[in-house]
Amino acid sequence: KASMSDIVLIAMARPEDVVHDSIEAPLLSNAISRSETKKRKEMQEMRDRNMDEEAQDDDDDDDPMSLEWPSSKGKQVSYVLLAPLTYSLYYTIPDVRREGRRDYYIAAFLASVGWIAVFSYFMVWWATSLSIALRIPSQITGLTILAIGTSVPDLLESIIVTREGRGDMAISSSLGSNIFDVTIGLPLPWFLFTLINGSSIEVGTNGLLISLVLLFAMLFCVIGSISMLGWKLSKPLGFLFFFLWVIFVTISIVVEALG
């Protein structure tokens, strides 16, 4: 006859294949029950650990920014490399998490927007210089480097809200940010430029119409993919989105290169 460990392994693998004639039903039932209880206990312990880690991360996020020298070697290296940026932000943006500075949230918001403008200026400058040095059309640089660089904040925001169980907010944010970019992010600077200089701006791209068609096609593909997978965020959906992005970038690059 099978031992107790064999019974548990067989029941965990395929309970329907257990021969009830050779093993008494109460013994099998008790073995399966103990196995399921152990599984539930392990899953509960794992959930508790994850909740403790998330709570610890939230506590760390709520703490004011500190310039203390870190203890580990890896953090010391990153501290030195990021020191110019860290000190600049530390002394120019009020940390509203500190006592007595909670009312400076408007100043902190405006300073953050100002720093975003500075970073965006340098990012565009460096991307343009890179495209000139490598003889890459600026349209391709915009489709790849600039698009990825400007989407990093959206990526981090989506990760944060998705870990909190708000997948609908992550999808809405990604779609809403692109709509905001097209309807406000592009027209507003163009409007201000033409208003100040009194001249129009020429858009130097040959595949603008095809890019717009691809954009709307990708939008329908995204919504259709989410619908087919039961309106749930999953790994297959992530791989599918990445595949759609590769298709979009490839077709756009080919159109720009041939145009």
Short mmCIF file of C-alpha atoms in Angstrom, two decimals:
data_model
loop_
_atom_site.label_atom_id
_atom_site.label_comp_id
_atom_site.label_asym_id
_atom_site.label_seq_id
_atom_site.Cartn_x
_atom_site.Cartn_y
_atom_site.Cartn_z
CA LYS A 1 0.00 0.00 0.00
CA ALA A 2 1.02 3.61 -0.57
CA SER A 3 2.54 5.59 2.24
CA MET A 4 1.04 8.83 3.58
CA SER A 5 3.43 11.02 1.56
CA ASP A 6 2.57 9.09 -1.63
CA ILE A 7 -1.12 9.61 -0.98
CA VAL A 8 -0.65 13.36 -0.56
CA LEU A 9 1.46 13.63 -3.74
CA ILE A 10 -1.03 11.63 -5.78
CA ALA A 11 -3.96 13.64 -4.45
CA MET A 12 -2.18 16.94 -5.19
CA ALA A 13 -1.31 15.87 -8.74
CA ARG A 14 -4.48 14.18 -10.01
CA PRO A 15 -6.99 13.19 -7.32
CA GLU A 16 -9.25 11.52 -9.88
CA ASP A 17 -6.55 8.95 -10.67
CA VAL A 18 -6.32 7.67 -7.09
CA VAL A 19 -7.53 4.10 -6.85
CA HIS A 20 -10.10 4.08 -4.09
CA ASP A 21 -10.12 0.30 -3.95
CA SER A 22 -6.57 0.19 -2.56
CA ILE A 23 -6.80 3.25 -0.33
CA GLU A 24 -9.53 3.84 2.13
CA ALA A 25 -11.66 6.89 1.37
CA PRO A 26 -11.40 8.48 4.85
CA LEU A 27 -7.61 8.28 4.75
CA LEU A 28 -7.51 9.89 1.31
CA SER A 29 -9.95 12.59 2.37
CA ASN A 30 -7.89 13.47 5.43
CA ALA A 31 -4.70 13.60 3.36
CA ILE A 32 -6.25 15.93 0.81
CA SER A 33 -7.73 18.09 3.55
CA ARG A 34 -4.35 18.47 5.26
CA SER A 35 -2.70 19.28 1.94
CA GLU A 36 -5.28 21.95 1.12
CA THR A 37 -4.99 23.41 4.62
CA LYS A 38 -1.23 23.65 4.23
CA LYS A 39 -1.62 25.33 0.85
CA ARG A 40 -4.08 27.89 2.22
CA LYS A 41 -1.78 28.61 5.14
CA GLU A 42 1.20 29.17 2.85
CA MET A 43 -0.82 31.44 0.57
CA GLN A 44 -2.07 33.44 3.55
CA GLU A 45 1.48 33.83 4.87
CA MET A 46 2.62 35.01 1.43
CA ARG A 47 -0.20 37.57 1.26
CA ASP A 48 0.67 38.80 4.76
CA ARG A 49 4.33 39.23 3.76
CA ASN A 50 3.33 41.15 0.63
CA MET A 51 1.05 43.41 2.66
CA ASP A 52 3.84 44.05 5.16
CA GLU A 53 6.26 44.92 2.37
CA GLU A 54 3.75 47.27 0.73
CA ALA A 55 3.05 48.91 4.09
CA GLN A 56 6.79 49.35 4.61
CA ASP A 57 7.11 50.91 1.13
CA ASP A 58 4.23 53.27 1.91
CA ASP A 59 5.90 54.27 5.16
CA ASP A 60 9.14 54.94 3.29
CA ASP A 61 7.29 57.07 0.73
CA ASP A 62 5.69 59.11 3.51
CA ASP A 63 9.04 59.89 5.12
CA PRO A 64 10.71 63.20 4.20
CA MET A 65 13.59 63.10 1.77
CA SER A 66 16.96 62.61 3.46
CA LEU A 67 20.48 63.38 2.25
CA GLU A 68 22.17 61.04 4.72
CA TRP A 69 25.06 58.93 3.43
CA PRO A 70 23.77 55.36 2.75
CA SER A 71 25.37 52.29 4.29
CA SER A 72 25.47 49.80 1.39
CA LYS A 73 28.00 50.05 -1.45
CA GLY A 74 25.39 49.94 -4.20
CA LYS A 75 23.38 52.79 -2.70
CA GLN A 76 26.56 54.79 -2.17
CA VAL A 77 27.42 54.54 -5.87
CA SER A 78 23.92 55.63 -6.91
CA TYR A 79 24.06 58.41 -4.29
CA VAL A 80 27.22 59.86 -5.88
CA LEU A 81 25.93 59.51 -9.43
CA LEU A 82 22.59 61.13 -8.62
CA ALA A 83 24.00 63.76 -6.25
CA PRO A 84 23.72 66.75 -8.68
CA LEU A 85 20.10 65.94 -9.45
CA THR A 86 19.20 65.01 -5.86
CA TYR A 87 20.65 68.15 -4.30
CA SER A 88 19.10 70.39 -6.96
CA LEU A 89 15.64 68.98 -6.33
CA TYR A 90 16.13 68.90 -2.57
CA TYR A 91 16.90 72.63 -2.29
CA THR A 92 14.45 73.90 -4.93
CA ILE A 93 11.28 71.87 -4.27
CA PRO A 94 9.63 72.20 -0.83
CA ASP A 95 9.16 68.80 0.79
CA VAL A 96 5.56 68.94 1.99
CA ARG A 97 6.12 65.80 4.08
CA ARG A 98 8.15 67.81 6.55
CA GLU A 99 6.51 69.49 9.50
CA GLY A 100 5.76 73.14 8.83
CA ARG A 101 5.88 72.75 5.04
CA ARG A 102 2.53 71.10 4.36
CA ASP A 103 1.03 74.38 3.16
CA TYR A 104 3.67 74.72 0.42
CA TYR A 105 2.07 72.14 -1.86
CA ILE A 106 1.28 74.74 -4.55
CA ALA A 107 4.90 75.91 -4.61
CA ALA A 108 6.06 72.29 -4.72
CA PHE A 109 3.72 71.58 -7.64
CA LEU A 110 4.87 74.61 -9.63
CA ALA A 111 8.53 73.84 -8.94
CA SER A 112 8.00 70.26 -10.07
CA VAL A 113 6.38 71.44 -13.30
CA GLY A 114 9.33 73.79 -13.83
CA TRP A 115 11.82 70.96 -13.40
CA ILE A 116 9.81 68.81 -15.81
CA ALA A 117 10.09 71.61 -18.37
CA VAL A 118 13.87 71.76 -17.83
CA PHE A 119 14.25 68.00 -18.17
CA SER A 120 12.06 67.99 -21.30
CA TYR A 121 14.19 70.72 -22.89
CA PHE A 122 17.41 68.81 -22.33
CA MET A 123 15.83 65.54 -23.44
CA VAL A 124 14.70 67.04 -26.75
CA TRP A 125 18.06 68.74 -27.21
CA TRP A 126 20.04 65.56 -26.60
CA ALA A 127 17.70 63.45 -28.76
CA THR A 128 18.02 65.93 -31.61
CA SER A 129 21.80 65.96 -31.29
CA LEU A 130 21.85 62.16 -31.27
CA SER A 131 19.71 61.96 -34.40
CA ILE A 132 21.99 64.44 -36.19
CA ALA A 133 25.14 62.60 -35.12
CA LEU A 134 23.77 59.20 -36.20
CA ARG A 135 22.01 60.66 -39.27
CA ILE A 136 18.64 59.41 -38.10
CA PRO A 137 15.51 61.36 -39.13
CA SER A 138 14.05 63.36 -36.26
CA GLN A 139 10.67 61.74 -36.82
CA ILE A 140 12.11 58.32 -35.99
CA THR A 141 13.79 59.73 -32.89
CA GLY A 142 10.47 61.15 -31.80
CA LEU A 143 8.71 57.82 -32.34
CA THR A 144 11.25 55.90 -30.25
CA ILE A 145 13.50 57.79 -27.82
CA LEU A 146 11.27 60.77 -27.06
CA ALA A 147 8.11 58.67 -26.94
CA ILE A 148 9.67 56.26 -24.45
CA GLY A 149 11.21 59.05 -22.37
CA THR A 150 7.98 61.00 -22.03
CA SER A 151 6.01 57.84 -21.17
CA VAL A 152 8.12 56.88 -18.16
CA PRO A 153 5.98 58.91 -15.69
CA ASP A 154 2.84 57.25 -17.10
CA LEU A 155 4.52 53.86 -16.74
CA LEU A 156 5.38 54.44 -13.08
CA GLU A 157 1.91 55.77 -12.35
CA SER A 158 0.30 52.73 -14.00
CA ILE A 159 2.50 50.35 -11.99
CA ILE A 160 1.57 52.07 -8.72
CA VAL A 161 -2.20 52.11 -9.29
CA THR A 162 -2.21 48.56 -10.72
CA ARG A 163 -0.45 47.20 -7.62
CA GLU A 164 -3.20 48.83 -5.60
CA GLY A 165 -5.82 46.93 -7.59
CA ARG A 166 -6.99 49.86 -9.71
CA GLY A 167 -6.44 48.46 -13.18
CA ASP A 168 -9.21 50.58 -14.66
CA MET A 169 -7.40 53.71 -13.49
CA ALA A 170 -4.18 52.56 -15.18
CA ILE A 171 -5.94 52.01 -18.53
CA SER A 172 -7.86 55.29 -18.26
CA SER A 173 -4.68 57.17 -17.41
CA SER A 174 -2.77 55.77 -20.40
CA LEU A 175 -5.57 56.60 -22.82
CA GLY A 176 -6.32 59.98 -21.25
CA SER A 177 -2.69 61.08 -21.29
CA ASN A 178 -2.41 60.42 -25.03
CA ILE A 179 -5.63 62.30 -25.72
CA PHE A 180 -4.35 65.20 -23.59
CA ASP A 181 -1.05 65.21 -25.51
CA VAL A 182 -2.84 65.41 -28.87
CA THR A 183 -5.53 67.93 -27.91
CA ILE A 184 -3.58 70.15 -25.45
CA GLY A 185 0.10 69.23 -25.46
CA LEU A 186 0.55 69.94 -29.16
CA PRO A 187 -1.92 72.79 -29.89
CA LEU A 188 -1.10 74.96 -26.87
CA PRO A 189 2.65 75.44 -27.63
CA TRP A 190 1.86 75.93 -31.32
CA PHE A 191 -0.75 78.53 -30.44
CA LEU A 192 1.63 80.43 -28.15
CA PHE A 193 4.43 80.30 -30.72
CA THR A 194 2.26 81.61 -33.55
CA LEU A 195 0.76 84.23 -31.26
CA ILE A 196 4.17 85.57 -30.23
CA ASN A 197 6.04 85.24 -33.53
CA GLY A 198 3.15 85.79 -35.92
CA SER A 199 4.17 82.88 -38.16
CA SER A 200 2.93 79.34 -38.64
CA ILE A 201 4.81 76.11 -37.89
CA GLU A 202 5.55 73.61 -40.62
CA VAL A 203 5.25 69.99 -39.58
CA GLY A 204 8.03 68.15 -41.38
CA THR A 205 6.68 64.65 -41.69
CA ASN A 206 5.62 62.72 -44.74
CA GLY A 207 3.65 60.00 -42.99
CA LEU A 208 1.51 62.06 -40.64
CA LEU A 209 -1.78 60.81 -42.10
CA ILE A 210 -0.66 57.18 -41.96
CA SER A 211 0.56 57.67 -38.39
CA LEU A 212 -2.83 59.04 -37.37
CA VAL A 213 -4.60 56.11 -39.00
CA LEU A 214 -2.26 53.70 -37.22
CA LEU A 215 -2.89 55.50 -33.93
CA PHE A 216 -6.64 55.07 -34.18
CA ALA A 217 -6.19 51.47 -35.34
CA MET A 218 -4.02 50.76 -32.31
CA LEU A 219 -6.67 52.32 -30.08
CA PHE A 220 -9.33 49.96 -31.41
CA CYS A 221 -6.92 47.01 -31.08
CA VAL A 222 -6.21 47.91 -27.45
CA ILE A 223 -9.87 48.17 -26.52
CA GLY A 224 -10.69 44.98 -28.44
CA SER A 225 -7.85 43.07 -26.77
CA ILE A 226 -8.97 44.08 -23.30
CA SER A 227 -12.53 43.06 -24.14
CA MET A 228 -11.51 39.65 -25.52
CA LEU A 229 -9.48 38.87 -22.40
CA GLY A 230 -12.38 39.57 -20.08
CA TRP A 231 -11.46 43.16 -19.11
CA LYS A 232 -8.64 41.91 -16.90
CA LEU A 233 -4.99 42.96 -16.87
CA SER A 234 -2.80 39.88 -17.31
CA LYS A 235 0.56 38.79 -18.69
CA PRO A 236 -0.90 37.74 -22.08
CA LEU A 237 -2.46 41.18 -22.38
CA GLY A 238 0.88 42.81 -21.56
CA PHE A 239 2.71 40.77 -24.19
CA LEU A 240 -0.04 41.57 -26.71
CA PHE A 241 0.25 45.31 -26.03
CA PHE A 242 4.02 45.13 -26.45
CA PHE A 243 3.55 43.30 -29.75
CA LEU A 244 1.12 45.98 -30.95
CA TRP A 245 3.62 48.70 -30.00
CA VAL A 246 6.37 46.97 -31.99
CA ILE A 247 4.06 46.77 -35.02
CA PHE A 248 3.14 50.45 -34.72
CA VAL A 249 6.75 51.62 -34.41
CA THR A 250 7.94 49.36 -37.24
CA ILE A 251 5.28 50.54 -39.69
CA SER A 252 5.83 54.20 -38.73
CA ILE A 253 9.59 53.91 -39.20
CA VAL A 254 9.18 52.20 -42.58
CA VAL A 255 6.75 54.90 -43.74
CA GLU A 256 9.08 57.70 -42.59
CA ALA A 257 12.12 56.04 -44.21
CA LEU A 258 10.37 55.46 -47.54
CA GLY A 259 8.64 58.83 -47.55
#
